[in-house]
Amino acid sequence: MRRGTLRIPAWTIAAFGIAVLVPACGSSEDPNTAGGQGPGAGQSGTTDTAPPTPDEQVKQILDQRKTDYGEALRTASLKLRDELPTLVEINRIANAPDDAAKKVAYEGMIDGMLADPKFTKIMVKFWKDTLRTGQVGAIQTGQPNKDLAANFAAQVTVEGRSYSELFTATSNTCPTFDAATSTFTAASCAGTTVGVLTDPGIQAQYFANMAFRRVRFIQETFACSKFPAEFSATPTPMGSGTYTNPWDFNKLTGKQNTPAAKIDFQDTSAVICANCHNTLNRLAPLFLNYDANGVMQATSQVAVPVPNNPKAGLADYLQPGEPLAWRFGHTITDVATLGQAMSADPDVAACAVNRVWNYALSRGDIVNDLATIPAAVTAPLVKDFQGNGMKLKETIRAVFKSEDFTKF
């Protein structure tokens, strides 16, 4: 069963997504034409009643929705435990005497589903899909188990722990999962641990030149947007385009300040590379020393894609003395401080909530499918998420009990 949010045209509140049907001028559905059924039907001239604004149209459509706890139960059961509700559960709602009783029955069953061991399996799958990593077949010699990051994220979620642990936990971040019993067995990853950011499976999965894929994974998965990740309030015309990044353009390594630069991040001949790279280059150096198997080494393990494939160093990214950073004004020194900066970023909190929202409402991926959500739609949920210690399980509970999920 597929459940989706209502869609809206770009000129409306693009967030509630409701496809508002606007009659063509002069059509039989136009209330201001002779064939229409509105106040001006059959009359010349215009009426004194102004047409509804896009916001009013959206509200009118939303107000027409009706609560259906029976329908919501079927969808929630599939989402939260991968099976249809039982006849007993269906009748618990169907036989309730009024809407208030139906709501109590429905919400009680949601609580039950979140406590069901089957929900744990759902969360393991959810996080494998979200992280786009998972172990296929036997683990090859020297390779990490690529299930462990998803296992840890699922464990944090199911146990009602803080989402921030995904970026800050220093131990027991590589648990195994027994699908037969829906239980986790605690285990720590090798080496220095910072949540899933240092997970060997993720580091191996996203190994690539200059560690850029690793940074792109972090940005798109946990901030829910592509690069460029930040924008200046005062864009500057430059070359064939406009420089929009808030960091000083001249602090990137490029041909303008380093004639021998291996990669010219200051190139403006076709696109403004620095719009993305003045943020990206402040993160990638953190992941240079992880090899193709996700193991931290003493020296750089990723190459610069130029002849002879030399190993990348900090000087290939930034000018001497330039700080690493999560965002402009939020400098960092290592992966641990990166995790702290991410935990405090409102965009990271909103991304987590929006991913839950899209999962519940059967929408696509925020980044790859452009299934974005206007901030106004999930703002109350984000506020609660930040206020309850970033417990994602409580956000899941709230979404599945919300009017947007139970109304059709």
Coordinates of C-alpha atoms in Angstrom, one line a residue:
M1 CA 0.0 0.0 0.0
R2 CA 1.4 3.4 -1.0
R3 CA 0.8 6.4 1.1
G4 CA 1.8 9.9 -0.2
T5 CA 1.5 13.5 0.8
L6 CA -0.7 15.8 -1.2
R7 CA 1.0 17.7 -3.9
I8 CA 1.0 21.3 -4.7
P9 CA 2.2 23.5 -7.6
A10 CA 5.3 25.5 -7.2
W11 CA 3.4 28.8 -7.0
T12 CA 1.5 27.7 -3.9
I13 CA 2.9 26.7 -0.5
A14 CA 4.9 24.1 -2.3
A15 CA 5.0 22.3 0.9
F16 CA 1.7 20.7 1.5
G17 CA 1.8 19.5 -2.0
I18 CA -1.7 19.4 -3.1
A19 CA -2.4 19.5 -6.8
V20 CA -4.8 22.3 -7.1
L21 CA -6.9 22.0 -10.2
V22 CA -7.4 25.4 -11.8
P23 CA -10.0 25.6 -14.5
A24 CA -9.0 26.9 -17.9
C25 CA -10.1 30.4 -18.9
G26 CA -13.5 30.2 -20.6
S27 CA -14.0 26.6 -19.7
S28 CA -17.4 25.3 -18.5
E29 CA -15.8 25.1 -15.0
D30 CA -14.9 28.7 -14.9
P31 CA -17.4 30.4 -12.5
N32 CA -17.0 33.7 -14.3
T33 CA -18.2 32.4 -17.7
A34 CA -21.7 31.8 -19.0
G35 CA -21.2 28.0 -18.7
G36 CA -20.0 28.2 -15.1
Q37 CA -22.0 27.6 -12.0
G38 CA -20.7 30.4 -9.9
P39 CA -22.3 33.7 -8.8
G40 CA -21.5 35.3 -12.2
A41 CA -22.9 32.5 -14.3
G42 CA -24.8 33.8 -17.3
Q43 CA -23.9 37.4 -16.5
S44 CA -21.5 39.7 -18.2
G45 CA -18.7 41.5 -16.3
T46 CA -17.0 40.4 -13.2
T47 CA -18.1 39.6 -9.7
D48 CA -17.1 41.3 -6.5
T49 CA -15.8 38.1 -5.0
A50 CA -12.0 37.7 -5.4
P51 CA -10.7 34.2 -6.3
P52 CA -9.1 32.4 -3.4
T53 CA -5.3 32.9 -3.0
P54 CA -3.0 29.8 -3.4
D55 CA -2.8 29.6 0.4
E56 CA -6.5 29.7 0.7
Q57 CA -6.9 27.0 -1.9
V58 CA -4.5 24.7 0.0
K59 CA -6.3 25.3 3.3
Q60 CA -9.7 24.5 1.6
I61 CA -8.3 21.2 0.3
L62 CA -6.7 20.3 3.6
D63 CA -10.0 21.1 5.4
Q64 CA -11.8 18.6 3.2
R65 CA -9.7 15.7 4.4
K66 CA -11.4 13.2 6.7
T67 CA -9.9 11.2 9.6
D68 CA -9.8 7.5 8.9
Y69 CA -8.0 5.6 11.6
G70 CA -8.8 2.3 9.9
E71 CA -6.9 3.3 6.8
A72 CA -4.1 4.8 8.8
L73 CA -3.8 1.6 10.8
R74 CA -3.2 -0.5 7.7
T75 CA -0.6 1.8 6.4
A76 CA 1.1 2.2 9.8
S77 CA 1.2 -1.5 10.3
L78 CA 3.0 -2.1 7.0
K79 CA 5.4 0.7 7.7
L80 CA 6.2 -0.2 11.3
R81 CA 6.2 -4.0 11.3
D82 CA 5.9 -5.1 7.7
E83 CA 2.6 -6.8 8.0
L84 CA -1.1 -6.0 7.8
P85 CA -3.1 -5.5 11.0
T86 CA -5.0 -8.4 12.3
L87 CA -8.8 -8.7 12.2
V88 CA -8.9 -8.1 15.9
E89 CA -6.9 -4.9 15.5
I90 CA -9.1 -3.7 12.6
N91 CA -12.3 -4.3 14.6
R92 CA -10.8 -2.5 17.6
I93 CA -11.2 0.7 15.6
A94 CA -14.2 -0.3 13.6
N95 CA -16.2 -1.1 16.7
A96 CA -15.1 1.9 18.7
P97 CA -18.2 4.0 19.6
D98 CA -16.9 7.4 18.4
D99 CA -13.9 9.2 16.9
A100 CA -12.4 9.9 20.3
A101 CA -12.4 6.2 21.1
K102 CA -11.1 5.3 17.6
K103 CA -8.2 7.7 18.2
V104 CA -7.4 6.1 21.5
A105 CA -7.4 2.6 20.0
Y106 CA -5.3 3.7 17.0
E107 CA -2.7 5.5 19.1
G108 CA -2.5 2.6 21.5
M109 CA -1.7 0.2 18.6
I110 CA 1.0 2.6 17.3
D111 CA 2.6 2.5 20.7
G112 CA 2.4 -1.3 20.6
M113 CA 4.0 -1.5 17.1
L114 CA 6.9 0.7 18.3
A115 CA 7.5 -1.8 21.1
D116 CA 7.3 -4.8 18.8
P117 CA 10.5 -6.6 17.9
K118 CA 9.5 -6.4 14.3
F119 CA 9.9 -2.6 14.5
T120 CA 13.6 -3.2 15.2
K121 CA 14.0 -5.1 11.9
I122 CA 12.2 -2.3 10.1
M123 CA 14.7 0.2 11.5
V124 CA 17.7 -1.9 10.4
K125 CA 16.3 -1.9 6.9
F126 CA 15.4 1.8 7.1
W127 CA 19.0 2.7 8.0
K128 CA 20.5 0.5 5.4
D129 CA 18.4 2.3 2.8
T130 CA 19.3 5.7 4.3
L131 CA 23.0 5.1 4.6
R132 CA 23.0 3.1 1.3
T133 CA 25.4 0.6 2.7
G134 CA 24.9 -3.0 3.7
Q135 CA 26.8 -6.3 3.7
V136 CA 26.1 -8.5 0.6
G137 CA 27.2 -12.1 1.0
A138 CA 30.3 -13.2 3.0
I139 CA 32.7 -10.6 4.3
Q140 CA 35.9 -10.7 2.2
T141 CA 39.3 -10.9 3.8
G142 CA 40.4 -7.5 5.0
Q143 CA 37.0 -5.9 4.3
P144 CA 34.8 -4.4 7.0
N145 CA 31.2 -5.6 7.7
K146 CA 29.1 -3.0 6.0
D147 CA 26.0 -3.7 8.1
L148 CA 27.4 -2.3 11.3
A149 CA 26.6 1.4 10.8
A150 CA 23.0 0.7 10.0
N151 CA 22.8 -1.6 13.0
F152 CA 24.1 1.1 15.3
A153 CA 21.8 3.8 13.9
A154 CA 18.8 1.4 14.3
Q155 CA 19.9 0.5 17.8
V156 CA 20.1 4.2 18.8
T157 CA 16.6 4.7 17.3
V158 CA 14.9 1.7 18.7
E159 CA 16.3 2.2 22.2
G160 CA 15.1 5.8 22.3
R161 CA 18.6 7.2 22.6
S162 CA 19.8 10.6 21.2
Y163 CA 20.2 10.9 17.5
S164 CA 23.4 12.9 18.2
E165 CA 25.1 9.6 19.1
L166 CA 25.3 8.9 15.4
F167 CA 27.9 11.7 15.3
T168 CA 29.5 11.6 18.8
A169 CA 29.5 8.1 20.3
T170 CA 33.0 6.8 21.1
S171 CA 32.3 3.1 21.8
N172 CA 30.0 0.3 20.9
T173 CA 29.2 1.7 17.4
C174 CA 29.6 -1.6 15.6
P175 CA 26.9 -3.9 17.0
T176 CA 25.9 -7.1 15.3
F177 CA 22.2 -7.8 14.8
D178 CA 20.4 -11.1 15.2
A179 CA 17.3 -11.0 12.9
A180 CA 15.9 -14.1 14.4
T181 CA 15.6 -12.5 17.9
S182 CA 15.7 -8.8 16.8
T183 CA 18.5 -8.2 19.3
F184 CA 21.8 -6.3 19.1
T185 CA 25.1 -7.4 20.5
A186 CA 27.3 -4.5 21.5
A187 CA 30.8 -4.2 19.9
S188 CA 33.2 -1.4 19.3
C189 CA 34.8 -0.6 16.0
A190 CA 38.6 -0.8 15.6
G191 CA 40.5 2.5 16.1
T192 CA 39.2 5.9 17.1
T193 CA 35.5 6.0 17.0
V194 CA 33.2 9.0 16.3
G195 CA 29.7 7.6 15.7
V196 CA 29.1 6.4 12.2
L197 CA 31.4 9.1 10.8
T198 CA 34.4 6.8 11.3
D199 CA 32.6 3.5 10.6
P200 CA 34.9 1.3 8.5
G201 CA 32.1 0.1 6.4
I202 CA 31.1 3.6 5.4
Q203 CA 34.6 4.7 4.9
A204 CA 35.2 1.8 2.6
Q205 CA 31.8 2.2 0.8
Y206 CA 32.6 5.8 -0.1
F207 CA 36.3 5.5 -0.8
A208 CA 37.3 7.8 -3.8
N209 CA 39.7 10.4 -5.0
M210 CA 40.4 13.2 -2.5
A211 CA 37.8 11.7 -0.1
F212 CA 35.1 13.8 -1.8
R213 CA 32.5 11.0 -1.9
R214 CA 32.9 10.6 1.9
V215 CA 32.0 14.2 2.4
R216 CA 29.2 14.1 -0.1
F217 CA 27.7 11.1 1.8
I218 CA 27.8 13.1 5.1
Q219 CA 26.2 16.2 3.5
E220 CA 23.4 14.5 1.6
T221 CA 22.6 11.9 4.2
F222 CA 22.6 14.0 7.3
A223 CA 21.9 17.6 6.0
C224 CA 19.5 16.5 3.2
S225 CA 21.0 18.7 0.5
K226 CA 23.5 18.6 -2.2
F227 CA 26.6 20.9 -2.5
P228 CA 26.9 23.9 -2.5
A229 CA 26.0 23.6 1.2
E230 CA 26.0 27.3 2.2
F231 CA 25.5 30.7 0.6
S232 CA 26.8 34.2 1.1
A233 CA 24.4 37.1 1.7
T234 CA 26.5 39.0 -0.9
P235 CA 27.1 37.0 -4.0
T236 CA 30.0 38.2 -6.2
P237 CA 30.1 38.2 -10.0
M238 CA 33.1 36.2 -11.0
G239 CA 34.3 34.7 -14.3
S240 CA 31.4 33.2 -16.2
G241 CA 29.2 33.1 -13.1
T242 CA 28.7 34.2 -9.6
Y243 CA 30.6 33.2 -6.5
T244 CA 28.1 32.4 -3.7
N245 CA 30.1 30.7 -1.0
P246 CA 30.6 32.8 2.2
W247 CA 34.3 31.8 2.6
D248 CA 37.1 33.9 1.1
F249 CA 37.6 32.7 -2.4
N250 CA 41.4 33.3 -2.3
K251 CA 41.8 30.8 0.6
L252 CA 41.2 27.8 -1.7
T253 CA 44.1 26.2 -3.4
G254 CA 44.0 27.1 -7.1
K255 CA 46.0 28.4 -10.0
Q256 CA 45.5 32.0 -9.0
N257 CA 47.4 31.7 -5.7
T258 CA 49.3 28.4 -6.3
P259 CA 50.5 28.1 -9.9
A260 CA 51.6 24.5 -9.3
A261 CA 48.3 23.4 -7.8
K262 CA 47.3 19.9 -8.9
I263 CA 43.6 20.8 -9.0
D264 CA 42.4 24.3 -9.8
F265 CA 39.6 24.9 -7.3
Q266 CA 39.6 28.6 -8.3
D267 CA 38.6 27.9 -11.9
T268 CA 35.9 30.2 -13.1
S269 CA 36.0 29.6 -16.8
A270 CA 32.8 27.5 -17.0
V271 CA 31.4 26.9 -13.5
I272 CA 32.5 28.4 -10.2
C273 CA 34.1 25.4 -8.6
A274 CA 34.7 27.3 -5.3
N275 CA 30.9 27.5 -4.7
C276 CA 31.0 23.9 -3.6
H277 CA 34.6 23.4 -2.8
N278 CA 35.2 26.2 -0.3
T279 CA 33.0 24.1 2.0
L280 CA 33.8 20.7 0.8
N281 CA 37.6 21.2 1.0
R282 CA 37.3 22.1 4.7
L283 CA 35.8 18.7 5.4
A284 CA 37.6 16.2 3.1
P285 CA 41.0 16.5 4.8
L286 CA 39.5 14.8 7.8
F287 CA 39.1 11.5 5.9
L288 CA 42.3 11.4 3.9
N289 CA 43.9 8.7 6.0
Y290 CA 41.2 6.0 5.7
D291 CA 42.2 3.4 3.2
A292 CA 40.0 1.5 0.7
N293 CA 39.1 -1.0 3.5
G294 CA 38.0 1.8 5.8
V295 CA 41.0 1.5 8.1
M296 CA 42.7 4.6 9.5
Q297 CA 46.4 4.8 8.5
A298 CA 49.2 7.1 9.5
T299 CA 49.4 8.8 6.0
S300 CA 47.1 9.9 3.3
Q301 CA 45.4 7.0 1.4
V302 CA 43.4 8.9 -1.2
A303 CA 44.7 10.1 -4.5
V304 CA 44.6 13.3 -6.5
P305 CA 43.1 12.4 -10.0
V306 CA 46.1 13.7 -12.0
P307 CA 48.9 11.8 -13.7
N308 CA 50.7 9.4 -11.4
N309 CA 47.9 9.7 -8.8
P310 CA 49.8 11.4 -6.0
K311 CA 48.4 11.1 -2.5
A312 CA 46.3 14.1 -1.5
G313 CA 47.5 16.5 1.3
L314 CA 46.0 19.5 3.1
A315 CA 47.9 21.9 0.7
D316 CA 45.9 20.5 -2.2
Y317 CA 42.7 21.8 -0.6
L318 CA 43.4 25.0 1.2
Q319 CA 46.0 27.7 1.7
P320 CA 48.3 27.4 4.7
G321 CA 46.6 28.3 8.0
E322 CA 43.1 28.0 6.7
P323 CA 40.8 26.2 9.2
L324 CA 38.7 23.1 8.6
A325 CA 35.0 23.7 9.2
W326 CA 31.5 22.3 9.1
R327 CA 30.0 25.6 8.1
F328 CA 31.1 29.2 7.9
G329 CA 31.7 30.4 11.5
H330 CA 31.8 26.8 12.8
T331 CA 35.4 25.7 12.6
I332 CA 36.5 22.2 13.6
T333 CA 39.8 20.4 14.2
D334 CA 39.0 16.7 13.9
V335 CA 36.2 14.2 13.3
A336 CA 35.1 14.5 16.9
T337 CA 34.5 18.3 16.6
L338 CA 32.8 17.7 13.3
G339 CA 30.4 15.4 15.1
Q340 CA 29.7 18.0 17.7
A341 CA 29.1 20.7 15.1
M342 CA 26.7 18.4 13.2
S343 CA 24.8 17.5 16.4
A344 CA 24.2 21.2 17.1
D345 CA 23.1 22.1 13.5
P346 CA 19.4 22.7 13.1
D347 CA 19.6 21.6 9.5
V348 CA 20.8 18.2 10.6
A349 CA 17.9 17.9 13.1
A350 CA 15.4 18.9 10.4
C351 CA 16.9 16.4 8.0
A352 CA 16.4 13.6 10.4
V353 CA 12.7 14.5 11.0
N354 CA 12.1 15.0 7.3
R355 CA 13.4 11.6 6.5
V356 CA 11.0 10.1 9.0
W357 CA 8.2 12.1 7.5
N358 CA 8.9 11.0 3.9
Y359 CA 9.2 7.4 5.1
A360 CA 5.8 7.5 6.8
L361 CA 4.1 9.3 3.9
S362 CA 5.7 7.0 1.2
R363 CA 7.6 9.9 -0.4
G364 CA 10.9 9.5 -2.2
D365 CA 14.4 10.5 -1.1
I366 CA 14.8 14.1 -0.2
V367 CA 18.0 14.5 -2.2
N368 CA 17.9 12.0 -5.0
D369 CA 14.2 12.3 -5.7
L370 CA 13.9 16.0 -4.7
A371 CA 11.1 15.0 -2.3
T372 CA 11.8 18.1 -0.2
I373 CA 9.4 19.4 2.5
P374 CA 8.7 23.0 3.2
A375 CA 10.1 24.0 6.6
A376 CA 6.6 25.0 7.8
V377 CA 5.2 21.5 7.4
T378 CA 7.6 19.8 9.9
A379 CA 8.7 22.7 12.0
P380 CA 6.7 21.6 15.0
L381 CA 8.1 18.1 14.8
V382 CA 11.6 19.5 14.5
K383 CA 11.1 21.7 17.5
D384 CA 9.9 18.7 19.6
F385 CA 12.8 16.6 18.3
Q386 CA 15.3 19.2 19.4
G387 CA 13.5 19.6 22.7
N388 CA 13.2 15.9 23.7
G389 CA 16.9 15.2 23.4
M390 CA 16.8 14.3 19.7
K391 CA 15.0 10.9 20.3
L392 CA 14.1 9.9 16.8
K393 CA 11.7 7.1 18.0
E394 CA 9.5 9.8 19.6
T395 CA 9.4 11.6 16.2
I396 CA 8.4 8.4 14.5
R397 CA 5.6 8.1 17.1
A398 CA 4.5 11.7 16.6
V399 CA 4.4 11.4 12.8
F400 CA 2.3 8.2 12.7
K401 CA -0.2 9.8 15.2
S402 CA -0.3 13.2 13.3
E403 CA -3.3 14.5 11.5
D404 CA -1.4 14.5 8.2
F405 CA -1.0 10.7 8.6
T406 CA -4.5 9.9 9.8
K407 CA -6.4 12.2 7.5
F408 CA -7.2 11.3 3.8

